[in-house]
Coordinates of C-alpha atoms and ligand atoms in Angstrom, one line a residue:
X1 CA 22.0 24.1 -16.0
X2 CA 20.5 20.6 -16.3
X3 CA 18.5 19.6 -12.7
X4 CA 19.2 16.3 -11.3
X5 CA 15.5 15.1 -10.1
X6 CA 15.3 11.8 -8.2
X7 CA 12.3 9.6 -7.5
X8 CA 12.6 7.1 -4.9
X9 CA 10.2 4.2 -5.1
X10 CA 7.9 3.7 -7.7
X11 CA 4.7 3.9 -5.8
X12 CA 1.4 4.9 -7.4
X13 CA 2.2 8.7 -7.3
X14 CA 5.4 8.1 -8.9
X15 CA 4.1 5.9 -11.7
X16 CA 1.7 8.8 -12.8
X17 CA 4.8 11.4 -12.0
X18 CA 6.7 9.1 -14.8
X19 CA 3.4 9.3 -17.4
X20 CA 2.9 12.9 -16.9
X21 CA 6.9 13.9 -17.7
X22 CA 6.6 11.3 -20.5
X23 CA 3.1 13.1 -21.9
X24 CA 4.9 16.4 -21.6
X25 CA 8.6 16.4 -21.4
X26 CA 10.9 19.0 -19.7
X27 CA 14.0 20.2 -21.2
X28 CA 16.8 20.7 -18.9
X29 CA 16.1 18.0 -16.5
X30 CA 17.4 14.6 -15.8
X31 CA 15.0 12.0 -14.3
X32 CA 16.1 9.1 -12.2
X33 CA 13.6 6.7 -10.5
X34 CA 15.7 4.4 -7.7
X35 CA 13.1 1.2 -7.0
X36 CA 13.8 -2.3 -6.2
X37 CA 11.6 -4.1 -9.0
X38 CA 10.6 -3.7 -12.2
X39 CA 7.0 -4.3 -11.2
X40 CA 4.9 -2.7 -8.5
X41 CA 1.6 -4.1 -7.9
X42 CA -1.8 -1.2 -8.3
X43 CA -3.5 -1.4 -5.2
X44 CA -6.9 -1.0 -6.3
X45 CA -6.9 -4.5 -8.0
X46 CA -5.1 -6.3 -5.1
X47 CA -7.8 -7.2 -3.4
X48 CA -9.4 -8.6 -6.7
X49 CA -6.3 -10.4 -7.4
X50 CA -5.8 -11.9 -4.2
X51 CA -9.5 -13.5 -4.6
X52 CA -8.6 -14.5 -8.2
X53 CA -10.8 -12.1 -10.1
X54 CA -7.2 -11.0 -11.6
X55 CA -3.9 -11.9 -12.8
X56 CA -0.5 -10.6 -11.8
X57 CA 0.3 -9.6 -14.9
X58 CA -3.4 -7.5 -15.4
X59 CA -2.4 -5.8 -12.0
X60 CA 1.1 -5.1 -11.8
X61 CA 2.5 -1.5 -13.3
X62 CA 5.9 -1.5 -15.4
X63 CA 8.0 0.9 -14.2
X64 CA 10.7 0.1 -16.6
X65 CA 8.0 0.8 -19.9
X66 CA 7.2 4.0 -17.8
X67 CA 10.8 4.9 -16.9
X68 CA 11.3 4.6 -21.2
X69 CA 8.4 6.7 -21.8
X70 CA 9.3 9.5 -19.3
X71 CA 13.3 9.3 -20.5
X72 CA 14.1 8.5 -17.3
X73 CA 17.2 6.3 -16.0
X74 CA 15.4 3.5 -13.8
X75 CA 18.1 2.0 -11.3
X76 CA 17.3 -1.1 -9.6
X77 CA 18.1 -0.9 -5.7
X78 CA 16.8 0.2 -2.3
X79 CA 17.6 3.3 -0.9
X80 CA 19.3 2.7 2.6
X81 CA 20.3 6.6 3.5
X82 CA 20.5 10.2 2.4
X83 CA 23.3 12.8 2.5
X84 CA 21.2 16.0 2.9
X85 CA 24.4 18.0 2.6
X86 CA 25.5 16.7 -0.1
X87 CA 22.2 16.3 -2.2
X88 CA 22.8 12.3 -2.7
X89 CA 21.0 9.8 -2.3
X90 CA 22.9 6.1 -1.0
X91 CA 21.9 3.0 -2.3
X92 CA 22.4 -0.6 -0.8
X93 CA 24.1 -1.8 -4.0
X94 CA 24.9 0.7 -6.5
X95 CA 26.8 4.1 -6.0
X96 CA 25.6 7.3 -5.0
X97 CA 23.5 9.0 -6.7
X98 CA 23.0 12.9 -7.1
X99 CA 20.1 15.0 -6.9
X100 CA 18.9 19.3 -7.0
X101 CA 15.0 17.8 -6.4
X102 CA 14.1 14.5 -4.3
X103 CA 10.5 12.7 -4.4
X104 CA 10.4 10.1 -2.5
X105 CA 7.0 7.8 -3.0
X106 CA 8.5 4.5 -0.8
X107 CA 4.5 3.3 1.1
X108 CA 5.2 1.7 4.4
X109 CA 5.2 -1.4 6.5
X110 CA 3.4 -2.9 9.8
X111 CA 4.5 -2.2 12.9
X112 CA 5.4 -5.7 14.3
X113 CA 8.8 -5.0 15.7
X114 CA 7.7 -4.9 19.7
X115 CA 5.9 -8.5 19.3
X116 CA 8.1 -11.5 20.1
X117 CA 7.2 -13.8 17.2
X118 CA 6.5 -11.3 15.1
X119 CA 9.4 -10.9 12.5
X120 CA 10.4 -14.3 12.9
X121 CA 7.3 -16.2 11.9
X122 CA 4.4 -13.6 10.4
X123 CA 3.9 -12.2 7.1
X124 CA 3.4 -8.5 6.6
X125 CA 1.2 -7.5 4.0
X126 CA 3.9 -5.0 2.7
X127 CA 6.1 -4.7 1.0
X128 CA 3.3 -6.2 -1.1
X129 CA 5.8 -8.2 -3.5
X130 CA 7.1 -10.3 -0.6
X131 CA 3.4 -10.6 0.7
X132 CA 1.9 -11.7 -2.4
X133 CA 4.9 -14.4 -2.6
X134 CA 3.9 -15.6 0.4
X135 CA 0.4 -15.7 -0.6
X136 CA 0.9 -17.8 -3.8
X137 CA 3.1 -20.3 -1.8
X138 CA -0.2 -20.8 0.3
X139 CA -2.6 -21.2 -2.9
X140 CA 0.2 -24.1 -3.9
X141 CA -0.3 -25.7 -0.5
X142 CA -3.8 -25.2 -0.7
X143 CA -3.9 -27.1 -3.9
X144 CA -1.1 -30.2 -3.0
X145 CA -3.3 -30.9 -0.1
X146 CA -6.9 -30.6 -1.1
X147 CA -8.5 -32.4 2.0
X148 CA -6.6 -30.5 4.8
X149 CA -8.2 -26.9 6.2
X150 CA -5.7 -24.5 6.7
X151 CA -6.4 -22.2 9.3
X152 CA -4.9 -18.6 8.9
X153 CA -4.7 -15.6 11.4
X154 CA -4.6 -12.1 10.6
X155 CA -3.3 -9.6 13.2
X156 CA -5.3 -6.3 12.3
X157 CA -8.3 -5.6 11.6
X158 CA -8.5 -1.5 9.8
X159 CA -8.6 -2.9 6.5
X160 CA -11.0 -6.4 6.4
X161 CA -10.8 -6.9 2.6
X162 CA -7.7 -8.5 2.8
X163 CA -9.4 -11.3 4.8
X164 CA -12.7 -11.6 2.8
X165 CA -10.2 -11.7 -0.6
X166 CA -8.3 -14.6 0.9
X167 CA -11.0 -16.7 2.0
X168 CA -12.3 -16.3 -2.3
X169 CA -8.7 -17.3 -2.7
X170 CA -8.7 -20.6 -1.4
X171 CA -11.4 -23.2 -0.2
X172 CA -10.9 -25.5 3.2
X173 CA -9.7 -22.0 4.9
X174 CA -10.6 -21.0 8.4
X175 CA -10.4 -16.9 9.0
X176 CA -9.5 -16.2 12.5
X177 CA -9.1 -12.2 13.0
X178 CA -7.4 -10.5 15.6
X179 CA -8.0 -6.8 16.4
X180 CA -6.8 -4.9 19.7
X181 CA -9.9 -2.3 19.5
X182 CA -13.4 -3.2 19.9
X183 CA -14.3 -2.3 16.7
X184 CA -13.3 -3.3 13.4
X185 CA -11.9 -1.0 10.8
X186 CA -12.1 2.3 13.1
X187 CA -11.9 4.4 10.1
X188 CA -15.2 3.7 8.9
X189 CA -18.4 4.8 10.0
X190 CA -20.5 2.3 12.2
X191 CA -22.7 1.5 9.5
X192 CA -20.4 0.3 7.1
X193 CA -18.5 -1.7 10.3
X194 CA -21.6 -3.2 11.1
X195 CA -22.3 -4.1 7.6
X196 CA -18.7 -5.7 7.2
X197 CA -19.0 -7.6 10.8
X198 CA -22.4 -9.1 9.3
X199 CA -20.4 -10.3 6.0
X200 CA -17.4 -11.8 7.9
X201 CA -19.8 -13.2 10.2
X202 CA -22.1 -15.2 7.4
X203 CA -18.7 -16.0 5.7
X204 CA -17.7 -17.9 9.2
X205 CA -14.6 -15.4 9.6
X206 CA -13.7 -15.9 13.7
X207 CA -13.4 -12.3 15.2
X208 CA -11.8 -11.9 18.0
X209 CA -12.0 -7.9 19.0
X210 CA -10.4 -6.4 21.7
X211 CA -7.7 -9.4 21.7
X212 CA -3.9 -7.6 21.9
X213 CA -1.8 -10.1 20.1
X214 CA 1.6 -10.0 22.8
X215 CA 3.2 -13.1 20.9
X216 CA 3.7 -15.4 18.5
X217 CA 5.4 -19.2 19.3
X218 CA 6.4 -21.9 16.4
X219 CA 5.4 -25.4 17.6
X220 CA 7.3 -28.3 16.3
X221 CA 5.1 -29.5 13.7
X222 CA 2.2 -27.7 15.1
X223 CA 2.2 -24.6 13.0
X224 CA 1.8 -21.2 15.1
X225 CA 0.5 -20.1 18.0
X226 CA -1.0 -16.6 18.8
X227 CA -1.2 -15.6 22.4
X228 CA -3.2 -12.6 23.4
X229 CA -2.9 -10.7 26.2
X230 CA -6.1 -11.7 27.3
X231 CA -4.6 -15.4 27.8
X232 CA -6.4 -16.1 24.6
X233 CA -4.2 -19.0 22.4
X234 CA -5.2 -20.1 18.9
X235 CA -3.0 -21.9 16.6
X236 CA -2.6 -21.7 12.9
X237 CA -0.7 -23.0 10.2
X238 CA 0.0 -19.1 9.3
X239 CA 0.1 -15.3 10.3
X240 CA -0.6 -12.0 8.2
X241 CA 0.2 -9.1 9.7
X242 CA -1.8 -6.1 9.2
X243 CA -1.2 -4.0 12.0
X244 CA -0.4 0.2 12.0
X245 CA 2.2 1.0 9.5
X246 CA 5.5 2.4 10.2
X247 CA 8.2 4.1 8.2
X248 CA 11.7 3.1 7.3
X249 CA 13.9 4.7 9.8
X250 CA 16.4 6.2 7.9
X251 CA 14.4 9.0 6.7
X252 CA 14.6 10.0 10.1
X253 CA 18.2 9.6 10.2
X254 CA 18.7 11.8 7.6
X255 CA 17.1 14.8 9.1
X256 CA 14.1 14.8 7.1
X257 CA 11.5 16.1 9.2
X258 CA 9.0 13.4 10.1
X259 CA 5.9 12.6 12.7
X260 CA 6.6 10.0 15.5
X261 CA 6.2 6.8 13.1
X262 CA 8.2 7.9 10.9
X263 CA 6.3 9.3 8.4
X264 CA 8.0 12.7 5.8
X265 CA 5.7 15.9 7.5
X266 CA 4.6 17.9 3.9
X267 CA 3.0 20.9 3.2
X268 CA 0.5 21.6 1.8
X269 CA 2.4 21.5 -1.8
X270 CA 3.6 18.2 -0.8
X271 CA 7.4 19.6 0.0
X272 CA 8.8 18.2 3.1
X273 CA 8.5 21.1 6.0
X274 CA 11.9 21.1 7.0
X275 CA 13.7 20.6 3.1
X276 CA 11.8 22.5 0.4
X277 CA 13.7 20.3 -2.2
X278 CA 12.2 17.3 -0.9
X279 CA 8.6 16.0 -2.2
X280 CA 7.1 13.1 -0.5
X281 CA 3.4 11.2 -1.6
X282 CA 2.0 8.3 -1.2
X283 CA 1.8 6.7 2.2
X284 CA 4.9 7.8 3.1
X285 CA 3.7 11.6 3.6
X286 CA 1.8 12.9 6.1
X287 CA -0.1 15.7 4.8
X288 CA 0.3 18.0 8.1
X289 CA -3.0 19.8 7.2
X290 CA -5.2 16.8 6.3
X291 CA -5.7 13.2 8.2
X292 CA -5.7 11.1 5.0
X293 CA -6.1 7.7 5.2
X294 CA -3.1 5.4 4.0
X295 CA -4.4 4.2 0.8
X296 CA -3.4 3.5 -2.6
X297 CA -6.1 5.8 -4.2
X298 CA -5.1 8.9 -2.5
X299 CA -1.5 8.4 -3.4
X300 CA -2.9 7.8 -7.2
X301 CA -4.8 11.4 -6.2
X302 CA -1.9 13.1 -5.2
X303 CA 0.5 11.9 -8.9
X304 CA -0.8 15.3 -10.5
X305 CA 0.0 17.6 -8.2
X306 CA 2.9 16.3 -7.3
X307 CA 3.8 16.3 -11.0
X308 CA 3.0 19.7 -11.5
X309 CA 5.0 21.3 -8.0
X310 CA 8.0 19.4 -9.3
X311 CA 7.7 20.6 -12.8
X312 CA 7.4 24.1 -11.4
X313 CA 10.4 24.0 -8.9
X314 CA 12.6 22.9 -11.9
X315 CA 11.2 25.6 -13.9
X316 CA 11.7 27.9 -10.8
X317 CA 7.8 29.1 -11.1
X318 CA 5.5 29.3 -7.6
X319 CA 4.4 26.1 -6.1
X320 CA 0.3 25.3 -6.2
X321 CA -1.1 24.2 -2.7
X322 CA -3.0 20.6 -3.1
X323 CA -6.7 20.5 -1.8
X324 CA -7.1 16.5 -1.2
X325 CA -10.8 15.4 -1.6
X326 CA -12.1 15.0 1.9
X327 CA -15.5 13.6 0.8
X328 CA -15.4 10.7 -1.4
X329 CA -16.6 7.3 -2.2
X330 CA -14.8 4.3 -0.4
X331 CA -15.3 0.9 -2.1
X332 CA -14.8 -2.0 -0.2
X333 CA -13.9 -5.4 -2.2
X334 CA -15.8 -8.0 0.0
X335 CA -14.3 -11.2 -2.0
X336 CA -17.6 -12.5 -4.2
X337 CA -16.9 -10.2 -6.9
X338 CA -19.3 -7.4 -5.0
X339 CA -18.0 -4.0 -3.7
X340 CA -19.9 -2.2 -0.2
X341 CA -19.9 1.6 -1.9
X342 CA -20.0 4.1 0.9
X343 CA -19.7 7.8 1.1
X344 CA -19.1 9.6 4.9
X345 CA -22.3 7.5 6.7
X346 CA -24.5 6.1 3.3
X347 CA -23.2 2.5 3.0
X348 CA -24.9 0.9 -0.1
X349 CA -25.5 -2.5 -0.1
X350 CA -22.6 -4.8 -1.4
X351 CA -22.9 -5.4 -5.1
X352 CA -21.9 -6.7 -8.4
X353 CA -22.9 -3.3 -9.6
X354 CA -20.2 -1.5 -7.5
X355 CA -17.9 -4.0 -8.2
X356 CA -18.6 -3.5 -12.4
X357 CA -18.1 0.5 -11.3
X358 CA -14.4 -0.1 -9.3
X359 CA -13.7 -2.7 -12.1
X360 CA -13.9 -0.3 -14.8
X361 CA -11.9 2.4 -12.9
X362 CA -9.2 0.0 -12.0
X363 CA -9.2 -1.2 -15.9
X364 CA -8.8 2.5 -16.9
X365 CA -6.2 3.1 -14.8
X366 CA -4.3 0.9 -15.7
X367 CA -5.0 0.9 -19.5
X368 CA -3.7 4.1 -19.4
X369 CA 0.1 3.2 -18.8
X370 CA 2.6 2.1 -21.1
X371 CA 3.0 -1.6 -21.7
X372 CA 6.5 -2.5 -23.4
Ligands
FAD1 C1 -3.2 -6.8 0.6 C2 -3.4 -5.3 0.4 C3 -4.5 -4.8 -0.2 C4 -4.7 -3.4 -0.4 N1 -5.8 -3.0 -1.1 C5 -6.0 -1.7 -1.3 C6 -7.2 -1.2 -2.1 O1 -8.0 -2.0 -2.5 N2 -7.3 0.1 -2.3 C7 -6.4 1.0 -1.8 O2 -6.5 2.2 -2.1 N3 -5.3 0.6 -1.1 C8 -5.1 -0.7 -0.8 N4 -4.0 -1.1 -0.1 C9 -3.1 -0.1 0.4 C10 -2.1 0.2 -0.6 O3 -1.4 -0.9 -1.0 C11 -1.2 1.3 -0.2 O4 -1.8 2.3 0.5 C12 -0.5 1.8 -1.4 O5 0.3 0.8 -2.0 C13 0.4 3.0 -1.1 O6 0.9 3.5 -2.3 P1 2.2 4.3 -2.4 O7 2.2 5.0 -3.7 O8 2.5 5.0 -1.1 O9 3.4 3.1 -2.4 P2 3.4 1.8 -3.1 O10 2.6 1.7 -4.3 O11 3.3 0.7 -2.1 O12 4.9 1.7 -3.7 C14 6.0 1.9 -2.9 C15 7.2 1.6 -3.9 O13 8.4 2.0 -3.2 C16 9.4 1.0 -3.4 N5 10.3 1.1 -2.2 C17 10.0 0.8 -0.9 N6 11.1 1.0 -0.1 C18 12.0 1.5 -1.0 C19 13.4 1.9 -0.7 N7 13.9 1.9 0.5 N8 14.1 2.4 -1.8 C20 13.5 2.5 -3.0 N9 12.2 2.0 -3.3 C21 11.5 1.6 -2.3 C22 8.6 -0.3 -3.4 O14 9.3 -1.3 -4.0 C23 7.4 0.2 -4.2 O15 7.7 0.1 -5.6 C24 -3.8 -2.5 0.1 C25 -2.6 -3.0 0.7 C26 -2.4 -4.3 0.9 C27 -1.2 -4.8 1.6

């Protein structure tokens, strides 16, 4: 009998999920990806975009050239909920739609909800298609009024290549960087933060660490203002919010097992623990035997694996556990067309060679989808 399989979202995982079944097709399935847009942005050239070492167009992945080359249906639409008992999946536009073997490959957003301010007057940084709407509104601005300095805050400070990309991506700008931990991007070893803090530093980026931001007030005509718990105010013309990510809470609601922020528990075959139907990648999974970062390179890490469990669950064959790399090179885009390489504690110098190294990766990557 034909299997119904469903991907939602057409993260990174999904998009190589869509290549592989289009490289090999399956007989006696149906493939369905549910996604809101036609184009999702590859995270590995964001940063380069943002600073203008790319184009849109040289960055974003066609999901509708992939869904063709795959055979798959693509519907355009969010999914809101799931009926578990039921196998369907419900949409916020279209109707219902059934499924024997979910994927679900939706990323994740900042946690701003407890701020006051927050929602009303920040940006998040995903879903990355608002953000980067937001981003070229700025540019425009930017460019209207040559002779005024826009000062911009950003509210977290784990990933700081967001900041260094925007300050290449427009002149007159004043950084100011909020982070509620002492240290900047925790995740990193000390040598690499200290290297970073030294870069931000000579590039004039104000830090200001150990600041909680508690809220965020719109003056008439005055732009923004962040207040710390501290008692610290600074006022801006604009917020990005980078804080923890969250998950949307209706996977949750449906009974998918998940960890306290909402994030789909898998195994080690990337199956959900508590529905072995259910596949989840990307930054929407939480591995429960690894602590993975949340980034777009391990999602793009986990598209074969994934690939191949849902190939063998449809041809009812034994599941193969994924091994994620635990040791592995982190490049850091720091804005002037150099990369910091590190690997566990042995930063290397920021360079143009690094960046020629992540450039040609990126390229391959995406060179290797199809373009309509
Ligand atoms: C500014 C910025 C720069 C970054 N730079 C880097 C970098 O240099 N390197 C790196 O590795 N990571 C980077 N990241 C992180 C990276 O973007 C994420 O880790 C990555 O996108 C996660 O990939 P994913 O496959 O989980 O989901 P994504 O690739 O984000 O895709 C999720 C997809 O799901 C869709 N979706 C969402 N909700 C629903 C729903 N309810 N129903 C249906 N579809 C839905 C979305 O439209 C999207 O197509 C950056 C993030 C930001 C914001």
């Amino acid at each position: 009998m034909l299997k119904k399989l469903v991907l939602i979202g057409g993260g990174h995982s999904h998009a190589l999920v869509l290549r592989l079944f289009g490289n090999k097709p399956l007989s006696g399935v149906r493939l369905a990806l549910i996604t809101p847009d036609i184009y999702t942005p590859y995270s590995g050239m964001l940063p380069g975009h943002i600073a203008g070492f790319y184009s849109y167009s040289q960055c974003d992945i066609d999901l509708q050239s992939l869904s063709n080359f795959a055979h798959a249906q693509l519907c355009l639409d969010h999914v809101i909920g799931l009926d578990l008992k039921n196998r369907k999946v419900l949409c916020a536009n279209q109707p219902t739609v059934d499924f024997d073997i979910l994927s679900i490959n939706i990323s994740s957003t900042p946690t701003k909800l407890s701020v006051p301010g927050a929602v009303e007057y920040t940006i998040a940084a995903k879903p990355v298609a608002q953000f980067l709407e937001h981003w070229y509104q700025l540019q425009e601005n930017a460019v209207r009024n040559p002779q005024k300095a826009l000062n911009i805050a950003i509210v977290g400070g784990g990933d700081v290549e967001l900041a260094l990309s925007i300050l290449a991506g427009v002149r007159k700008l004043e950084i100011y960087l909020f982070q509620s931990s002492k240290e900047l991007m925790p995740s990193h070893h000390q040598s690499v933060r200290r290297i970073m803090r030294d870069i931000l530093s000579n590039q004039d980026v104000k830090l200001h660490l150990g600041e909680r931001v508690c809220e965020v007030v719109k003056l008439i005509n005055k732009g923004l203002t962040i207040k710390c718990e501290s008692g610290l105010m600074v006022t801006c013309d604009q917020v990005f919010w980078v804080t923890h990510a969250s998950a949307g809470s209706w996977l949750k609601a449906a009974g998918i097992g998940t960890d306290d922020q909402g994030f789909i528990l898998v195994n080690d075959n990337l199956q959900s623990v508590t529905h072995p139907h259910i596949f989840a990648a990307g930054d929407i999974a939480k591995m429960i035997n690894y602590q993975l970062p949340k980034a777009g390179v391990f999602a793009v890490h986990k598209g074969n694996p994934l690939y191949e469990n849902l190939r063998s669950m449809i041809l009812g064959e034994s599941l193969k556990p994924y091994k994620p790399q635990t040791a592995y090179f982190s490049l850091i885009v720091t804005g002037d067309g150099r990369v910091l390489a590190n690997r566990a504690i042995l930063p290397l110098p920021s360079h143009q060679l690094w960046w020629c190294w992540k450039d040609c990766i990126d390229r391959n990557f995406m060179a290797q989808s199809p373009h309509q």
